[in-house]
Coordinates of C-alpha atoms in Angstrom, one line a residue:
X137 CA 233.1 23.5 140.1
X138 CA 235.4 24.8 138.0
X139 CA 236.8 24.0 134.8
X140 CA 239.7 26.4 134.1
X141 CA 242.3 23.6 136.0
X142 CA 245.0 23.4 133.3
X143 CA 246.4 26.7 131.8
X144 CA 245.6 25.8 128.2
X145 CA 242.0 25.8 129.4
X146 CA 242.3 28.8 131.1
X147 CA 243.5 30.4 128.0
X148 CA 241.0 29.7 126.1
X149 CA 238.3 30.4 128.2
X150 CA 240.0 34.0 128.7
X151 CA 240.0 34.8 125.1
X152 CA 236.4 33.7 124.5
X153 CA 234.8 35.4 127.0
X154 CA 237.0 38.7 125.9
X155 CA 235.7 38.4 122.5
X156 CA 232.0 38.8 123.9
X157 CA 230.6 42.2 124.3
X158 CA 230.2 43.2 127.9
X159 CA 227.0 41.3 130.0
X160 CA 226.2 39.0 126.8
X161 CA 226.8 35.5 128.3
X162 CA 229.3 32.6 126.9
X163 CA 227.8 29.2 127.8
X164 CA 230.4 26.3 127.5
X165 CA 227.8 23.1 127.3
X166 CA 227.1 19.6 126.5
X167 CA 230.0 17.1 126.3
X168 CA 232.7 19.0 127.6
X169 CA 231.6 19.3 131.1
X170 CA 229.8 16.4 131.0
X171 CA 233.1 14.8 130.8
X172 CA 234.5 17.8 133.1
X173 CA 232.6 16.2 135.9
X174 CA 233.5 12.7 135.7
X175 CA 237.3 13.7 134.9
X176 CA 237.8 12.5 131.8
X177 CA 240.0 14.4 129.2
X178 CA 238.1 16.7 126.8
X179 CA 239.5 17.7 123.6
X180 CA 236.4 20.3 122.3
X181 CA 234.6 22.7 123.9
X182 CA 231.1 24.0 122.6
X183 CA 230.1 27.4 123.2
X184 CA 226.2 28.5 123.1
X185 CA 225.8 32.3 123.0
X186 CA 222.5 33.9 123.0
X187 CA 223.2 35.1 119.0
X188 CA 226.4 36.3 116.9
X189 CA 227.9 33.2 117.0
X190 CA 229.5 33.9 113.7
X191 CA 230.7 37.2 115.3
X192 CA 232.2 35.6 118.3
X193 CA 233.7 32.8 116.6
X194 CA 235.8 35.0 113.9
X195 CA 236.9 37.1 116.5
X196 CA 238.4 34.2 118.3
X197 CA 239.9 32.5 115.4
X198 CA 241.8 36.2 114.7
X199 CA 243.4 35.7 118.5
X200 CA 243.9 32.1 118.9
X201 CA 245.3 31.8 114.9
X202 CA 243.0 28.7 114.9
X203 CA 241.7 27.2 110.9
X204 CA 238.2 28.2 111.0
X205 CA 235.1 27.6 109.3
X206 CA 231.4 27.5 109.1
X207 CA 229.7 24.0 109.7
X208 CA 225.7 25.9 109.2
X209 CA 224.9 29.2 108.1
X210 CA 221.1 28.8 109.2
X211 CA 222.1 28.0 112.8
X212 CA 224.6 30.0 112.9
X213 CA 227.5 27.2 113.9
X214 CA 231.0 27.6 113.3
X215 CA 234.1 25.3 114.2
X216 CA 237.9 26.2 114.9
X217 CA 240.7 24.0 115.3
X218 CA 243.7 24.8 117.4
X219 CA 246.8 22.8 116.2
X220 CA 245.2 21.0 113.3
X221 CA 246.5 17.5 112.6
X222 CA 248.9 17.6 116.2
X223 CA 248.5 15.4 118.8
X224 CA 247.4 18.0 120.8
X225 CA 244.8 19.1 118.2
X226 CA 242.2 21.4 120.3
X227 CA 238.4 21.9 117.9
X228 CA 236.1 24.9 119.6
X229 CA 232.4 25.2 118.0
X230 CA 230.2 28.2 118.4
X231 CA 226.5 28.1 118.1
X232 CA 223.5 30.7 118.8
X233 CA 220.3 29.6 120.6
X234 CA 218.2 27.9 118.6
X235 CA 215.0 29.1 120.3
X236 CA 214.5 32.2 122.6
X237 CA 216.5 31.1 126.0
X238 CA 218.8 28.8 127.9
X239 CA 216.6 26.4 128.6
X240 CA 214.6 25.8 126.0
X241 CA 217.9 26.1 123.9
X242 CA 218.8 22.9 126.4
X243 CA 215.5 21.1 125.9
X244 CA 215.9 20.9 122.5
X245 CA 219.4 18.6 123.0
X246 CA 219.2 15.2 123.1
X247 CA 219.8 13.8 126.4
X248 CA 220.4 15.3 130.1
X249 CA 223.8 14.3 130.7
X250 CA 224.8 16.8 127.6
X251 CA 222.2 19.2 129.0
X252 CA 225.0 20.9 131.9
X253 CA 226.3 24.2 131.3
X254 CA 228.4 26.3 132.7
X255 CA 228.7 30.6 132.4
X256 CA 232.4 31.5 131.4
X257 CA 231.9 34.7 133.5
X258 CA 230.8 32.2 136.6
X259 CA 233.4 29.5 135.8
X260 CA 232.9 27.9 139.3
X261 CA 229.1 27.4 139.1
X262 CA 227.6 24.1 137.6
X263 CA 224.0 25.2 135.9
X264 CA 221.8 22.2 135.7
X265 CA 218.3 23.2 134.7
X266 CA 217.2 19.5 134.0
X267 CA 219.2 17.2 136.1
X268 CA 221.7 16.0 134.0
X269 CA 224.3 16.2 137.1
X270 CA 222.3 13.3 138.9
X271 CA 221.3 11.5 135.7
X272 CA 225.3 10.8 135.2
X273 CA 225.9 10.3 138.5
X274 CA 222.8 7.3 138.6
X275 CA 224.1 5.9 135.6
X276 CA 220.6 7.1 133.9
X277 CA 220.0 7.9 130.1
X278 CA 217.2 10.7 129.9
X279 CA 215.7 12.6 126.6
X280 CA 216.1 16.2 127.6
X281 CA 212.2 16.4 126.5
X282 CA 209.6 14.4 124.8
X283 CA 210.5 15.9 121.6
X284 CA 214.1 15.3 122.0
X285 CA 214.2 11.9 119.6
X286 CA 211.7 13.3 117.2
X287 CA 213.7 16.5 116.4
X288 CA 216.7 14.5 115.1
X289 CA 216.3 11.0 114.8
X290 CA 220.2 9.9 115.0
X291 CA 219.7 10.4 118.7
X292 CA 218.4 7.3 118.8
X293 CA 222.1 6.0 117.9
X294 CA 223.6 8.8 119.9
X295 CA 221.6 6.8 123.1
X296 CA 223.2 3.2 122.1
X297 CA 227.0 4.9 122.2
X298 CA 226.9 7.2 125.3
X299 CA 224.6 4.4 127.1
X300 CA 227.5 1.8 126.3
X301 CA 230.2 4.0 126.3
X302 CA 229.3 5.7 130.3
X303 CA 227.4 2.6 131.4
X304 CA 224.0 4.5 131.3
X305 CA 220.4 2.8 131.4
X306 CA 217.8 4.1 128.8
X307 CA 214.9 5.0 131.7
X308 CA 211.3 3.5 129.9
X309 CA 209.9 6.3 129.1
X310 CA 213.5 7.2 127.3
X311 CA 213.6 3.9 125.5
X312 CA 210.3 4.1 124.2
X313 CA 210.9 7.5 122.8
X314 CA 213.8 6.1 121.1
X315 CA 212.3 3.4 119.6
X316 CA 209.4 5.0 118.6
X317 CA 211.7 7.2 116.5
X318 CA 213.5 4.7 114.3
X319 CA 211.8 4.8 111.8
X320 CA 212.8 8.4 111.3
X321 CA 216.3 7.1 110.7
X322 CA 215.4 7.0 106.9
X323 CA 215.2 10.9 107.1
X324 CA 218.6 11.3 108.3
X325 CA 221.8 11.4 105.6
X326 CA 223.8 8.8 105.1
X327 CA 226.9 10.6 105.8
X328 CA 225.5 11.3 109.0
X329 CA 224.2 8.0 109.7
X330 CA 227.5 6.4 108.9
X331 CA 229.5 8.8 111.6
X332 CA 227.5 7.8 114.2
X333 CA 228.1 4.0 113.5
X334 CA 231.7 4.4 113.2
X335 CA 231.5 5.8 116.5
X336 CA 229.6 3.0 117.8
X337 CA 232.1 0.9 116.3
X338 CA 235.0 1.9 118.2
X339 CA 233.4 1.2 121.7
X340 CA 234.5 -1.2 123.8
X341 CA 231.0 -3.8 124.0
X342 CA 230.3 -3.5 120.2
X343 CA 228.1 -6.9 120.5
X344 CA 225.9 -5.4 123.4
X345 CA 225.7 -2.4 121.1
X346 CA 224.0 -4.3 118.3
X347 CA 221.2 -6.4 121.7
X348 CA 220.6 -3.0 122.2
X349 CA 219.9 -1.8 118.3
X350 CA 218.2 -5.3 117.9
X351 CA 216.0 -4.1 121.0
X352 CA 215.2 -0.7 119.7
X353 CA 214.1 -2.3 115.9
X354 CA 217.1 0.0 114.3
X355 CA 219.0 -3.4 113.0
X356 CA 216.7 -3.6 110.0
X357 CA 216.7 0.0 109.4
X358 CA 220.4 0.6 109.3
X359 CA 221.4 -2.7 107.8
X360 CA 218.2 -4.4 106.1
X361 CA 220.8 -6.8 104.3
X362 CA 221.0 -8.4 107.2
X363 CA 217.4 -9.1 108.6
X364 CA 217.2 -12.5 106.4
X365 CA 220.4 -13.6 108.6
X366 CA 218.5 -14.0 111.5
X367 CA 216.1 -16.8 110.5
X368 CA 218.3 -18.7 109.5
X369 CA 219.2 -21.3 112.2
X370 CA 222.2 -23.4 113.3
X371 CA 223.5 -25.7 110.4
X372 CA 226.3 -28.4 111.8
X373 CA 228.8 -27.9 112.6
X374 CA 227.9 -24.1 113.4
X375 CA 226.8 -24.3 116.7
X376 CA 225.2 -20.9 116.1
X377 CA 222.1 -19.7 114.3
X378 CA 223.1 -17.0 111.8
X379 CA 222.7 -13.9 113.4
X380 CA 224.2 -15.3 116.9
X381 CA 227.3 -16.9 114.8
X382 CA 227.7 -13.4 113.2
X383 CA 227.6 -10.9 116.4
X384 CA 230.2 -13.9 118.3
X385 CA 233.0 -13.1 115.0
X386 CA 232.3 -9.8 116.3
X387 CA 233.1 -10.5 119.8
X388 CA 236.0 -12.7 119.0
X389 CA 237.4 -9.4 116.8
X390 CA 237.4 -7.0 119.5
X391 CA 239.0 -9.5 121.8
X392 CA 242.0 -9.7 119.4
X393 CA 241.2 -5.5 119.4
X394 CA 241.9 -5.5 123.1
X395 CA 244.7 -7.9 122.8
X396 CA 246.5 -5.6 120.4
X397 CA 246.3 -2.2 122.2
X398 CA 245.9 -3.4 126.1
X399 CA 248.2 -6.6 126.2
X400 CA 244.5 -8.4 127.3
X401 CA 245.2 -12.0 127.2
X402 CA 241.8 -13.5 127.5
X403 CA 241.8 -16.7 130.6
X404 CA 238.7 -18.4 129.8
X405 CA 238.8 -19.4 126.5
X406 CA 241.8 -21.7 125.7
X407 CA 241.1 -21.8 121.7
X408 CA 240.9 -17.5 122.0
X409 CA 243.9 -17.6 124.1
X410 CA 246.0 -19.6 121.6
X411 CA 245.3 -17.5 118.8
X412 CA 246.0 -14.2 121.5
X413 CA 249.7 -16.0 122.0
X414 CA 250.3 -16.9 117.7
X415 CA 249.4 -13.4 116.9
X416 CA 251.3 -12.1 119.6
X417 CA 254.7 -11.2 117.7
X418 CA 252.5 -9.1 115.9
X419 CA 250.5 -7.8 118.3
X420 CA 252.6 -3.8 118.3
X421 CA 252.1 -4.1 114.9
X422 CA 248.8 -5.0 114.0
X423 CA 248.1 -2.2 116.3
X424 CA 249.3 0.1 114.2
X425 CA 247.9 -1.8 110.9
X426 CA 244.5 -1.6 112.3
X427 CA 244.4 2.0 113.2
X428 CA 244.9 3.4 110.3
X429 CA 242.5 4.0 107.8
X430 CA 241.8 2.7 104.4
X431 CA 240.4 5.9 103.5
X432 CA 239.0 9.5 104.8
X433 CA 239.3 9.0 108.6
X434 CA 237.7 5.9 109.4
X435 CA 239.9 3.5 111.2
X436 CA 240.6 0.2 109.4
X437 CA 239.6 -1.5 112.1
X438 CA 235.8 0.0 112.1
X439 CA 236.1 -1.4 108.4
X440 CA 237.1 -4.9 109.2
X441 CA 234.1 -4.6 111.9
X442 CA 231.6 -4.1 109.1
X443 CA 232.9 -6.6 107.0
X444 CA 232.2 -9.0 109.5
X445 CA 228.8 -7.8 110.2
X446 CA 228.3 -8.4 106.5
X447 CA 230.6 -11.7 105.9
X448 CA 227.8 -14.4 105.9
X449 CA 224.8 -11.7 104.7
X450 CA 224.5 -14.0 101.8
X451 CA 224.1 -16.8 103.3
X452 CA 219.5 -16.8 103.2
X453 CA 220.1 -15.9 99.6
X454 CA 222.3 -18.3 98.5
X455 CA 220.7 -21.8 101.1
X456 CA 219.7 -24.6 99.1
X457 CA 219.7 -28.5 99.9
X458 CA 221.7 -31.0 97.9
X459 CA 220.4 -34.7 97.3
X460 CA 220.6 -35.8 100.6
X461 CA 219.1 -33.4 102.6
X462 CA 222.1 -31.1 103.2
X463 CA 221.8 -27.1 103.6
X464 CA 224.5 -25.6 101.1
X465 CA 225.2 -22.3 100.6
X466 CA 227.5 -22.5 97.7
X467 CA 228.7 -18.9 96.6
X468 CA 227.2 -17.1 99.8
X469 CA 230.7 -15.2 100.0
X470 CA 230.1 -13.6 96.3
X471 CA 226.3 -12.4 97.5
X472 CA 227.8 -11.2 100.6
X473 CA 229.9 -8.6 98.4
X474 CA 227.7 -7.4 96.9
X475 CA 225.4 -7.2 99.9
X476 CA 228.1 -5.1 101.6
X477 CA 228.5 -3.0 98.5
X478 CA 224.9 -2.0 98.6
X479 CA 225.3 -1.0 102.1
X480 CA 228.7 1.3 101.8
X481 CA 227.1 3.1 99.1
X482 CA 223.7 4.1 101.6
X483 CA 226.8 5.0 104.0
X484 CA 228.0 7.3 101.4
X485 CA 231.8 5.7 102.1
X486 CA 234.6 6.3 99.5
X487 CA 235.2 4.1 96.7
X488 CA 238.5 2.4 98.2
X489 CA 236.4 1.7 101.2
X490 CA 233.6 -0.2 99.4
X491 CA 236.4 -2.1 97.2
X492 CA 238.3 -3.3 100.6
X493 CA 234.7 -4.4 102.3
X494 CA 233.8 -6.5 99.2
X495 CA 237.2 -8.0 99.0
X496 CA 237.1 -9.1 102.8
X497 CA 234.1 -10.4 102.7
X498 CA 234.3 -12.2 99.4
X499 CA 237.3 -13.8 100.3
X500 CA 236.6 -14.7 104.3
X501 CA 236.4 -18.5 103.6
X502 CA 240.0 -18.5 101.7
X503 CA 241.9 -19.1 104.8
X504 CA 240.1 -22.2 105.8
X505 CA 241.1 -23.9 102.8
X506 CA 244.6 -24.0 104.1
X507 CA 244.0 -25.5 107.0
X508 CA 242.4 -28.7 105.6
X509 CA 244.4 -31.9 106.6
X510 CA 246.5 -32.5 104.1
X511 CA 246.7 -29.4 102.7
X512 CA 250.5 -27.4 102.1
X513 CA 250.8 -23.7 102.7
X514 CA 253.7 -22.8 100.3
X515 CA 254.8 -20.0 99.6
X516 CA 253.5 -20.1 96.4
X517 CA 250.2 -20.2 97.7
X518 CA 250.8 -17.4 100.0
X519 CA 252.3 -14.8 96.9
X520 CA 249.2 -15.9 95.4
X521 CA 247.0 -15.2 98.4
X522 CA 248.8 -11.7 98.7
X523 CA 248.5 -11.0 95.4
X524 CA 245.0 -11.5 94.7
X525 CA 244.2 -9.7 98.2
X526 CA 246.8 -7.5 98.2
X527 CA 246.8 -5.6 102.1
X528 CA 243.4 -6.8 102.8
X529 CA 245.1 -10.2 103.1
X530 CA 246.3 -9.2 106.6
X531 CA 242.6 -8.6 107.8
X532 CA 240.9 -11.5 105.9
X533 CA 243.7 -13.7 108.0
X534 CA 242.2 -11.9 111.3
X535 CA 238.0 -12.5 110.4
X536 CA 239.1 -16.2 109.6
X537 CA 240.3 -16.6 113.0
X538 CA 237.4 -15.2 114.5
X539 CA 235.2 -17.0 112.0
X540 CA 236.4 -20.4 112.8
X541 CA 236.0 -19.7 116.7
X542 CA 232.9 -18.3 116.1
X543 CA 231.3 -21.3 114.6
X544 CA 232.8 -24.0 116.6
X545 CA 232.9 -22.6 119.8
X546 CA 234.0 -25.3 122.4
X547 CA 233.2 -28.0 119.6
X548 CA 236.6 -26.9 117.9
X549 CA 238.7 -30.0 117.0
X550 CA 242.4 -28.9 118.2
X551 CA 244.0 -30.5 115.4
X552 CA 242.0 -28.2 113.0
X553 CA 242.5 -24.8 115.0
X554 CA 246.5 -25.8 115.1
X555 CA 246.2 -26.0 111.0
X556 CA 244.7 -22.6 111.0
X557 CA 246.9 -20.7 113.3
X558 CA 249.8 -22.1 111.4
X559 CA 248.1 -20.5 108.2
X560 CA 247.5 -17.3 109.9
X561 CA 250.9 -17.6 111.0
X562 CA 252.8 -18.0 108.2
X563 CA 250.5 -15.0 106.5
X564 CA 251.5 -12.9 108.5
X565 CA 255.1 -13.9 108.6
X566 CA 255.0 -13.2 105.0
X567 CA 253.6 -9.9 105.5
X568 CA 255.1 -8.9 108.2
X569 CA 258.7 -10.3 107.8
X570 CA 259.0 -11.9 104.0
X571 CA 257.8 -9.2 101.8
X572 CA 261.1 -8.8 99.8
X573 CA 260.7 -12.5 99.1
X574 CA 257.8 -13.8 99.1
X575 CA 254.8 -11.6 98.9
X576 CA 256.6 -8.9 96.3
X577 CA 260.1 -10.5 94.9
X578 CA 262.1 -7.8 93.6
X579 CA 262.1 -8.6 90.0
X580 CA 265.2 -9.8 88.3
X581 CA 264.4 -9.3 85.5
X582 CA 261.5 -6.6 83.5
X583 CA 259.4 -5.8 80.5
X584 CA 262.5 -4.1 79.0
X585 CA 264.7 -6.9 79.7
X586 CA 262.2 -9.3 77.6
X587 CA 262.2 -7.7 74.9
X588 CA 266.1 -7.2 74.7
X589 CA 267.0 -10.4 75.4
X590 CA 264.5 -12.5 73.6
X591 CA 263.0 -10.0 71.0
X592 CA 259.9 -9.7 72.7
X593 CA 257.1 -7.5 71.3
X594 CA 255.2 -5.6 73.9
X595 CA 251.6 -7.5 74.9
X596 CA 250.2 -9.9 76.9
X597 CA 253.0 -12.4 76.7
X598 CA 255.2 -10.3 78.7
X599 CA 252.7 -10.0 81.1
X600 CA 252.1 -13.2 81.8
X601 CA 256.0 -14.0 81.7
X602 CA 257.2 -11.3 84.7
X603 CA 253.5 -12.8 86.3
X604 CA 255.8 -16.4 85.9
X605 CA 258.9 -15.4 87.3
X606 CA 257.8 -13.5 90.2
X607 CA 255.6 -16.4 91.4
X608 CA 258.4 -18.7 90.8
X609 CA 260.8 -16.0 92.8
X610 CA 258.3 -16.4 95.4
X611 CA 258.1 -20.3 95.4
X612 CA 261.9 -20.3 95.9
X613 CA 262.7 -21.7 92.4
X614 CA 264.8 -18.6 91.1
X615 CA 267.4 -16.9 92.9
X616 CA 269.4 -15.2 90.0
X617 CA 269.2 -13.0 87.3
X618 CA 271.2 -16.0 85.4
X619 CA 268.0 -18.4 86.5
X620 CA 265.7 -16.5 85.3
X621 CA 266.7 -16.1 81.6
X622 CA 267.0 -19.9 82.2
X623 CA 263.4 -20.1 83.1
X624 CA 262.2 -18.0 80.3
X625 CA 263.7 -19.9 77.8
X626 CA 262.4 -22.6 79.4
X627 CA 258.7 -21.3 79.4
X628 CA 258.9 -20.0 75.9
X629 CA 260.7 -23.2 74.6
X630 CA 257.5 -25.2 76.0
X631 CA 255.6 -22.2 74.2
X632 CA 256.6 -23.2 70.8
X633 CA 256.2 -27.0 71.3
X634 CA 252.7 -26.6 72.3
X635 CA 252.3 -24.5 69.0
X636 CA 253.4 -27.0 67.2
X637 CA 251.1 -29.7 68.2

């Protein structure tokens, strides 16, 4: 086989192996031609030399004018990036052998399918010294040795992504190693730790990704918030025990995912496809919303995923029965903050991060309130929604959607889903459409202006009086600068009454 098909390739491949003293080997291996063979696009090529991979690597950043840097001195690993921050952004890392030769340099990997090499001086031949080749080709998931797991215990998450993600089947032997090596998850950083989740977050069957972690024991390792969850059973009307009810928001999540970026209108499901078809003049841009991230490089999205992982976490702690025998759980939203909180910080995320999780998860059961019968959605309520929430209003509106579907299932009452959608709607009309007017009226009139016009003193009062007006801007109540003075004299005539009683 060959990899050197496109010229950019080529190119690279040419300066490497030039930068390598004469007869000393360049190995491209692992991922690269893994995903060579089954042609998929790769984007990073790692390069295994037999030592002076420092050497090799500086050599090649001075030719290719890549950003370079060293990722370990011990192991010698270095990383360059062609095109930084482009869409064509190219990252090359260089590594010497860990131990004496090829192959036991490839034993020591984690699983066969990453174990295929390939000589840049013999681009045309495949060299598979464990039978990684037939391991992708029979859909198969094999450690590379008995050791593999216990070397570096994240493999054991690296298995649950690349068996999901290339349809693989842990072989037993495999599986057992994998599970046998959980609990050596506690050894591993949290910053490592948390890349591989966000990974695992972004495939496509993120429910069958948490079976699989359930089935492997690593649920209560990575998040033991959430162990309680899944003795708790089904309370009317949740048709779901906890830990079902909270893996199905999950599901009905990255349905709406797929709806977003693929056009997927689900068939099935009539209560899924009506919220598909009200969130679909938003679909483009939700898209976009969710792809960015909050902070660092995680995509909102993967956020909003862990929020709902986390939503009802608090839920065992906060169960009690009221006088006639009903389970409660009265203030399970606030535990589940702070549930959420505890986890971010063990996944060493950044402190906007852990303040959007524990305002999306202490604020999941806002939306319902809207769509009780009888209940108004002004649009004074919705500049107060936005302004308590702020952005993460937009993704609260999503986890309610997929809250409510969750827990009712087929038992959903039609009326009551066509109240929510219309709250969702209208959110996100706001949002989306109204910001101007409704979620952040351009004031008409400011602190400055209070204090000119009515001999203010700066403090509190003037807080509370723009606070006033805006909401009243946003309620449709003022429309001119000439209204507003009108409503503060109002507000501060009503002021001096009550001071006098």
């Amino acid at each position: 086989m060959s990899l050197l098909a496109d010229d950019r390739s080529r190119a690279i491949f040419e300066v490497v192996a030039s930068c390598q003293p004469a007869g000393v080997p360049v190995y491209l291996v692992g991922g690269a031609v893994r995903d060579a063979l089954l042609g998929l696009k790769v984007n990073d090529f790692d390069f295994l030399v037999p030592d002076n991979s420092l050497l090799l690597a500086k050599k090649v950043r001075r030719k290719l004018g890549a950003v370079g840097f060293t990722l370990d001195d011990e192991r010698q690993t270095a990383r360059l990036i062609l095109d930084q921050g482009k869409a064509e952004e190219f990252i090359l890392d260089f590594v010497s052998f860990t131990v004496g030769s090829l192959l036991e340099d490839l034993r020591s990997r984690d699983f066969t399918i990453n174990t295929l090499a390939i000589d840049l001086n013999h681009p045309d031949e495949l060299i598979d010294l464990l039978g990684g080749e037939r391991d992708l080709r029979d859909k198969r998931l094999r450690a590379a040795s008995f050791r593999s797991m216990e070397l570096d215990p994240l493999r054991v998450l690296r298995g649950v992504r690349l068996s999901l993600a290339y349809q693989l089947t842990a072989e037993p032997e495999t599986f057992a190693l994998m599970r046998n090596s959980v609990p050596g998850l506690e050894r591993v950083s949290g910053e490592r730790v948390r890349d591989e989740l966000f990974k695992i977050f972004d495939l496509e069957d993120l429910e069958n990704a948490f079976r699989q972690m359930e089935a492997l024991g690593a649920v209560e390792q990575l998040f033991p918030e959430l162990i309680a969850a899944r003795q708790v059973p089904a309370f009317p009307p949740h048709v779901h025990d906890l830990w079902t009810h909270t893996l199905r928001v999950v599901f009905y999540l990255k349905a709406f995912w797929d709806f977003f970026r693929f056009g997927r209108m689900p068939g099935a499901n009539e209560f899924l496809r009506q919220a598909c078809e009200t969130l679909q003049p938003f679909a483009s841009r939700l898209k976009e919303w969710f792809i960015h991230p909050v902070q660092g490089n995680r995509s909102r999205w993967s956020l909003l995923l862990l929020a709902a992982l986390y939503h009802d976490s608090g839920k065992p702690h906060a169960q009690t029965e009221d006088a006639r025998g009903k389970t409660r759980f009265i203030g399970h939203d606030r535990v589940s903050a702070a549930l959420v909180s505890k986890r971010a910080q063990a996944l060493m995320l950044g402190r906007l991060e852990m303040e959007y999780l524990q305002l999306v998860t202490a604020n999941h059961m806002r939306l319902h309130f809207f769509s009780k019968e009888g209940t108004e959605l002004t649009d004074r309520a919705v500049y107060r929604y936005f302004r308590d929430l702020g952005e993460a209003g937009v993704d609260v509106a999503l986890l309610s959607l997929a809250d409510v579907l969750a827990a009712f299932e087929s038992t959903l009452e039609p009326a009551n889903w066509q109240r929510e959608l219309q709250a969702v709607l209208a959110l996100l009309e706001a949002w989306f459409s109204k910001q101007g007017q409704v979620v952040a009226p351009t004031m008409l009139l400011n602190g400055d202006d209070l204090q000119r016009e009515f001999g203010l003193q700066p403090g509190a009062l003037i807080g509370r009086l723009l606070e006033e007006l805006r909401e009243a801007q946003a309620a449709g109540e003022i429309y001119s600068r000439a209204e507003a003075v009108k409503f503060v004299e109002q507000y501060l005539h009503r002021k001096d009454n009550a001071r006098d009683l």
